[in-house]
Amino acid sequence: MRLFPHLRPLAFARPRHRECDAIRPVARSQRRGVLRQRGVRVTATDDGPSLENPDAPRPAEWRLPRLRVDVDGDWYDDDVAITHAGILANLRSILRRDDQGYFIQTRARIPVEVEDVPFVVTRIERRGETLHAFLGDGTEADVDPATLRVGSDDVPYCAVKDGAFEARLSRAAAFQLLGLADYDESTGRGALRLGGREYILRRSA
C-alpha cells in the first residue's frame, strides 16, 4: 500500500534555473569567515564604506554590545540573557581584566560590567589534601586554599582560572566549605587544615 496514493511523480519535470542576486558580507567571524546577505555586490572589506557599500558604518560608529555578568555569573547583552552554551563558553574564554576593568578584546575592546565577580563555585570538596571546586561554567579545578577569603555578608571567595579571576562560592558551596573547616568558638573563626597547614577563614578588609 502506498502511503500517499494521490501523489504521482511528474513525468517530464525538469529543474528550473533563475538568476540570483549578489550577496554581501554582513558579519565576519574570528576565522575571517563571512556571513552574507543577498542584495548587493560582494565587497572585499567590512571596515567601513566602500564603492560597493557606501552606507556601511565606520568602525568609530559601531555600536558595542552592552555585556553584563550578574552576581550569579549569568551573562546578559542589553539585559537579554545569553543562554547559548557555545557563545557563553567563548565569552568566558576571552574575558580579560586590567586596571580599567573587565573586557573582551575582539576587533574592538568591549567592556563587560561585572556586578561582583565573573565566576561562581557551585560545589567544593576535599580530595585528599587538596581542595577541589566545580564552577558554574562547567569547569573544575583545584583551589589554592591560601586564596580563600570571606567577603561582605560572609560570602566566601577564592581564586580560579590559574589565579586570573576570583569566584564567588554559592550558598551550597559555602556550606560545604564550612563543613570542611574546624570552628573555633573562642575566636569565632573557622580554619581549614590541608597538607599539614592551617588556613584561617577570615573576612577580608
mmCIF file of N, CA and C in Angstrom, residues 108-179:
data_model
loop_
_atom_site.group_PDB
_atom_site.id
_atom_site.type_symbol
_atom_site.label_atom_id
_atom_site.label_comp_id
_atom_site.label_asym_id
_atom_site.label_seq_id
_atom_site.Cartn_x
_atom_site.Cartn_y
_atom_site.Cartn_z
ATOM 1 N N ALA A 108 37.586 45.231 18.603
ATOM 2 C CA ALA A 108 37.491 46.402 19.473
ATOM 3 C C ALA A 108 37.429 45.909 20.911
ATOM 4 N N ARG A 109 37.812 46.762 21.823
ATOM 5 C CA ARG A 109 37.706 46.441 23.240
ATOM 6 C C ARG A 109 36.251 46.627 23.664
ATOM 7 N N ILE A 110 35.653 45.557 24.192
ATOM 8 C CA ILE A 110 34.257 45.604 24.613
ATOM 9 C C ILE A 110 34.207 45.486 26.131
ATOM 10 N N PRO A 111 33.817 46.545 26.834
ATOM 11 C CA PRO A 111 33.742 46.473 28.296
ATOM 12 C C PRO A 111 32.688 45.465 28.744
ATOM 13 N N VAL A 112 32.944 44.844 29.877
ATOM 14 C CA VAL A 112 31.991 43.912 30.481
ATOM 15 C C VAL A 112 31.725 44.382 31.908
ATOM 16 N N GLU A 113 30.483 44.705 32.191
ATOM 17 C CA GLU A 113 30.108 45.119 33.545
ATOM 18 C C GLU A 113 29.895 43.873 34.402
ATOM 19 N N VAL A 114 30.663 43.748 35.469
ATOM 20 C CA VAL A 114 30.572 42.586 36.355
ATOM 21 C C VAL A 114 30.045 43.062 37.709
ATOM 22 N N GLU A 115 28.898 42.554 38.113
ATOM 23 C CA GLU A 115 28.265 43.012 39.348
ATOM 24 C C GLU A 115 29.086 42.652 40.578
ATOM 25 N N ASP A 116 29.682 41.471 40.572
ATOM 26 C CA ASP A 116 30.501 41.052 41.713
ATOM 27 C C ASP A 116 31.806 40.471 41.188
ATOM 28 N N VAL A 117 31.806 39.185 40.889
ATOM 29 C CA VAL A 117 32.934 38.525 40.235
ATOM 30 C C VAL A 117 32.364 37.691 39.091
ATOM 31 N N PRO A 118 33.175 37.353 38.075
ATOM 32 C CA PRO A 118 32.597 36.735 36.874
ATOM 33 C C PRO A 118 32.316 35.240 36.969
ATOM 34 N N PHE A 119 32.786 34.581 38.029
ATOM 35 C CA PHE A 119 32.588 33.134 38.119
ATOM 36 C C PHE A 119 31.987 32.768 39.473
ATOM 37 N N VAL A 120 31.301 31.625 39.493
ATOM 38 C CA VAL A 120 30.653 31.135 40.709
ATOM 39 C C VAL A 120 31.045 29.680 40.927
ATOM 40 N N VAL A 121 31.448 29.364 42.150
ATOM 41 C CA VAL A 121 31.711 27.976 42.535
ATOM 42 C C VAL A 121 30.396 27.380 43.013
ATOM 43 N N THR A 122 29.967 26.320 42.361
ATOM 44 C CA THR A 122 28.694 25.696 42.723
ATOM 45 C C THR A 122 28.865 24.529 43.691
ATOM 46 N N ARG A 123 30.080 23.964 43.722
ATOM 47 C CA ARG A 123 30.342 22.847 44.634
ATOM 48 C C ARG A 123 31.817 22.831 44.979
ATOM 49 N N ILE A 124 32.128 22.473 46.214
ATOM 50 C CA ILE A 124 33.526 22.385 46.627
ATOM 51 C C ILE A 124 33.689 21.155 47.511
ATOM 52 N N GLU A 125 34.787 20.468 47.354
ATOM 53 C CA GLU A 125 35.003 19.242 48.109
ATOM 54 C C GLU A 125 36.489 19.042 48.373
ATOM 55 N N ARG A 126 36.749 18.203 49.334
ATOM 56 C CA ARG A 126 38.131 17.864 49.670
ATOM 57 C C ARG A 126 38.509 16.577 48.960
ATOM 58 N N ARG A 127 39.669 16.603 48.312
ATOM 59 C CA ARG A 127 40.217 15.417 47.666
ATOM 60 C C ARG A 127 41.614 15.188 48.219
ATOM 61 N N GLY A 128 41.690 14.296 49.202
ATOM 62 C CA GLY A 128 42.974 14.082 49.860
ATOM 63 C C GLY A 128 43.380 15.335 50.612
ATOM 64 N N GLU A 129 44.501 15.900 50.226
ATOM 65 C CA GLU A 129 44.990 17.123 50.862
ATOM 66 C C GLU A 129 44.804 18.342 49.966
ATOM 67 N N THR A 130 43.891 18.254 49.020
ATOM 68 C CA THR A 130 43.619 19.390 48.137
ATOM 69 C C THR A 130 42.145 19.764 48.206
ATOM 70 N N LEU A 131 41.873 20.980 47.802
ATOM 71 C CA LEU A 131 40.513 21.494 47.740
ATOM 72 C C LEU A 131 40.123 21.583 46.276
ATOM 73 N N HIS A 132 38.984 21.004 45.925
ATOM 74 C CA HIS A 132 38.569 20.928 44.525
ATOM 75 C C HIS A 132 37.231 21.636 44.351
ATOM 76 N N ALA A 133 37.155 22.464 43.308
ATOM 77 C CA ALA A 133 35.950 23.268 43.080
ATOM 78 C C ALA A 133 35.333 22.960 41.726
ATOM 79 N N PHE A 134 34.009 23.031 41.673
ATOM 80 C CA PHE A 134 33.239 22.908 40.435
ATOM 81 C C PHE A 134 32.596 24.268 40.171
ATOM 82 N N LEU A 135 32.816 24.789 38.972
ATOM 83 C CA LEU A 135 32.324 26.122 38.638
ATOM 84 C C LEU A 135 31.034 26.062 37.831
ATOM 85 N N GLY A 136 30.321 27.169 37.838
ATOM 86 C CA GLY A 136 29.061 27.239 37.121
ATOM 87 C C GLY A 136 29.200 27.160 35.619
ATOM 88 N N ASP A 137 30.417 27.381 35.096
ATOM 89 C CA ASP A 137 30.615 27.293 33.644
ATOM 90 C C ASP A 137 30.915 25.880 33.187
ATOM 91 N N GLY A 138 30.835 24.900 34.117
ATOM 92 C CA GLY A 138 31.057 23.508 33.757
ATOM 93 C C GLY A 138 32.482 23.039 33.924
ATOM 94 N N THR A 139 33.398 23.926 34.309
ATOM 95 C CA THR A 139 34.787 23.535 34.519
ATOM 96 C C THR A 139 35.011 23.201 35.986
ATOM 97 N N GLU A 140 36.140 22.595 36.257
ATOM 98 C CA GLU A 140 36.519 22.273 37.628
ATOM 99 C C GLU A 140 38.031 22.339 37.755
ATOM 100 N N ALA A 141 38.504 22.591 38.966
ATOM 101 C CA ALA A 141 39.943 22.722 39.178
ATOM 102 C C ALA A 141 40.230 22.725 40.669
ATOM 103 N N ASP A 142 41.490 22.418 41.010
ATOM 104 C CA ASP A 142 41.917 22.534 42.396
ATOM 105 C C ASP A 142 41.991 24.008 42.779
ATOM 106 N N VAL A 143 41.742 24.278 44.042
ATOM 107 C CA VAL A 143 41.760 25.647 44.561
ATOM 108 C C VAL A 143 42.911 25.795 45.540
ATOM 109 N N ASP A 144 43.645 26.891 45.409
ATOM 110 C CA ASP A 144 44.683 27.204 46.382
ATOM 111 C C ASP A 144 43.990 27.736 47.631
ATOM 112 N N PRO A 145 44.020 26.993 48.746
ATOM 113 C CA PRO A 145 43.292 27.452 49.938
ATOM 114 C C PRO A 145 43.807 28.776 50.481
ATOM 115 N N ALA A 146 45.035 29.156 50.104
ATOM 116 C CA ALA A 146 45.573 30.437 50.563
ATOM 117 C C ALA A 146 44.825 31.618 49.949
ATOM 118 N N THR A 147 44.093 31.374 48.866
ATOM 119 C CA THR A 147 43.352 32.464 48.211
ATOM 120 C C THR A 147 41.941 32.621 48.765
ATOM 121 N N LEU A 148 41.541 31.756 49.677
ATOM 122 C CA LEU A 148 40.203 31.862 50.254
ATOM 123 C C LEU A 148 40.080 33.129 51.096
ATOM 124 N N ARG A 149 38.971 33.801 50.945
ATOM 125 C CA ARG A 149 38.665 34.960 51.787
ATOM 126 C C ARG A 149 37.161 35.015 51.984
ATOM 127 N N VAL A 150 36.754 35.719 53.012
ATOM 128 C CA VAL A 150 35.332 35.884 53.298
ATOM 129 C C VAL A 150 34.989 37.354 53.111
ATOM 130 N N GLY A 151 34.058 37.628 52.194
ATOM 131 C CA GLY A 151 33.672 38.999 51.898
ATOM 132 C C GLY A 151 32.492 39.452 52.727
ATOM 133 N N SER A 152 31.853 40.506 52.260
ATOM 134 C CA SER A 152 30.683 41.024 52.970
ATOM 135 C C SER A 152 29.563 39.996 52.947
ATOM 136 N N ASP A 153 28.703 40.056 53.954
ATOM 137 C CA ASP A 153 27.600 39.094 54.105
ATOM 138 C C ASP A 153 28.118 37.673 54.271
ATOM 139 N N ASP A 154 29.390 37.556 54.721
ATOM 140 C CA ASP A 154 30.002 36.244 54.984
ATOM 141 C C ASP A 154 30.013 35.344 53.752
ATOM 142 N N VAL A 155 30.199 35.921 52.585
ATOM 143 C CA VAL A 155 30.285 35.159 51.338
ATOM 144 C C VAL A 155 31.750 34.826 51.061
ATOM 145 N N PRO A 156 32.096 33.537 50.926
ATOM 146 C CA PRO A 156 33.490 33.172 50.639
ATOM 147 C C PRO A 156 33.823 33.355 49.152
ATOM 148 N N TYR A 157 35.093 33.640 48.894
ATOM 149 C CA TYR A 157 35.627 33.782 47.540
ATOM 150 C C TYR A 157 36.937 33.007 47.456
ATOM 151 N N CYS A 158 37.312 32.645 46.231
ATOM 152 C CA CYS A 158 38.610 32.007 46.009
ATOM 153 C C CYS A 158 39.090 32.344 44.605
ATOM 154 N N ALA A 159 40.379 32.201 44.384
ATOM 155 C CA ALA A 159 40.950 32.448 43.058
ATOM 156 C C ALA A 159 40.698 31.242 42.160
ATOM 157 N N VAL A 160 40.395 31.506 40.889
ATOM 158 C CA VAL A 160 40.175 30.448 39.896
ATOM 159 C C VAL A 160 40.859 30.838 38.594
ATOM 160 N N LYS A 161 40.807 29.926 37.624
ATOM 161 C CA LYS A 161 41.380 30.176 36.298
ATOM 162 C C LYS A 161 42.852 30.571 36.416
ATOM 163 N N ASP A 162 43.610 29.714 37.143
ATOM 164 C CA ASP A 162 45.050 29.943 37.332
ATOM 165 C C ASP A 162 45.330 31.284 37.992
ATOM 166 N N GLY A 163 44.435 31.706 38.855
ATOM 167 C CA GLY A 163 44.640 32.940 39.592
ATOM 168 C C GLY A 163 44.241 34.201 38.860
ATOM 169 N N ALA A 164 43.712 34.069 37.640
ATOM 170 C CA ALA A 164 43.366 35.257 36.851
ATOM 171 C C ALA A 164 42.098 35.945 37.352
ATOM 172 N N PHE A 165 41.191 35.182 37.983
ATOM 173 C CA PHE A 165 39.917 35.738 38.425
ATOM 174 C C PHE A 165 39.566 35.204 39.807
ATOM 175 N N GLU A 166 38.591 35.866 40.416
ATOM 176 C CA GLU A 166 38.006 35.365 41.647
ATOM 177 C C GLU A 166 36.647 34.761 41.337
ATOM 178 N N ALA A 167 36.261 33.796 42.162
ATOM 179 C CA ALA A 167 34.935 33.196 42.050
ATOM 180 C C ALA A 167 34.225 33.323 43.387
ATOM 181 N N ARG A 168 32.954 33.510 43.304
ATOM 182 C CA ARG A 168 32.094 33.598 44.486
ATOM 183 C C ARG A 168 31.542 32.208 44.776
ATOM 184 N N LEU A 169 31.592 31.774 46.009
ATOM 185 C CA LEU A 169 31.017 30.489 46.370
ATOM 186 C C LEU A 169 29.509 30.644 46.537
ATOM 187 N N SER A 170 28.763 29.773 45.874
ATOM 188 C CA SER A 170 27.316 29.776 46.038
ATOM 189 C C SER A 170 26.975 29.419 47.482
ATOM 190 N N ARG A 171 25.722 29.599 47.844
ATOM 191 C CA ARG A 171 25.315 29.274 49.214
ATOM 192 C C ARG A 171 25.611 27.814 49.537
ATOM 193 N N ALA A 172 25.316 26.920 48.579
ATOM 194 C CA ALA A 172 25.572 25.496 48.811
ATOM 195 C C ALA A 172 27.063 25.236 48.985
ATOM 196 N N ALA A 173 27.893 25.847 48.120
ATOM 197 C CA ALA A 173 29.340 25.645 48.216
ATOM 198 C C ALA A 173 29.892 26.240 49.505
ATOM 199 N N ALA A 174 29.320 27.360 49.959
ATOM 200 C CA ALA A 174 29.773 27.974 51.208
ATOM 201 C C ALA A 174 29.519 27.042 52.390
ATOM 202 N N PHE A 175 28.364 26.399 52.418
ATOM 203 C CA PHE A 175 28.075 25.449 53.490
ATOM 204 C C PHE A 175 29.003 24.236 53.406
ATOM 205 N N GLN A 176 29.319 23.810 52.182
ATOM 206 C CA GLN A 176 30.251 22.690 52.029
ATOM 207 C C GLN A 176 31.635 23.059 52.552
ATOM 208 N N LEU A 177 32.074 24.294 52.280
ATOM 209 C CA LEU A 177 33.374 24.742 52.780
ATOM 210 C C LEU A 177 33.383 24.800 54.300
ATOM 211 N N LEU A 178 32.324 25.344 54.884
ATOM 212 C CA LEU A 178 32.247 25.417 56.341
ATOM 213 C C LEU A 178 32.249 24.028 56.964
ATOM 214 N N GLY A 179 31.659 23.066 56.259
ATOM 215 C CA GLY A 179 31.660 21.706 56.761
ATOM 216 C C GLY A 179 33.037 21.072 56.764
#
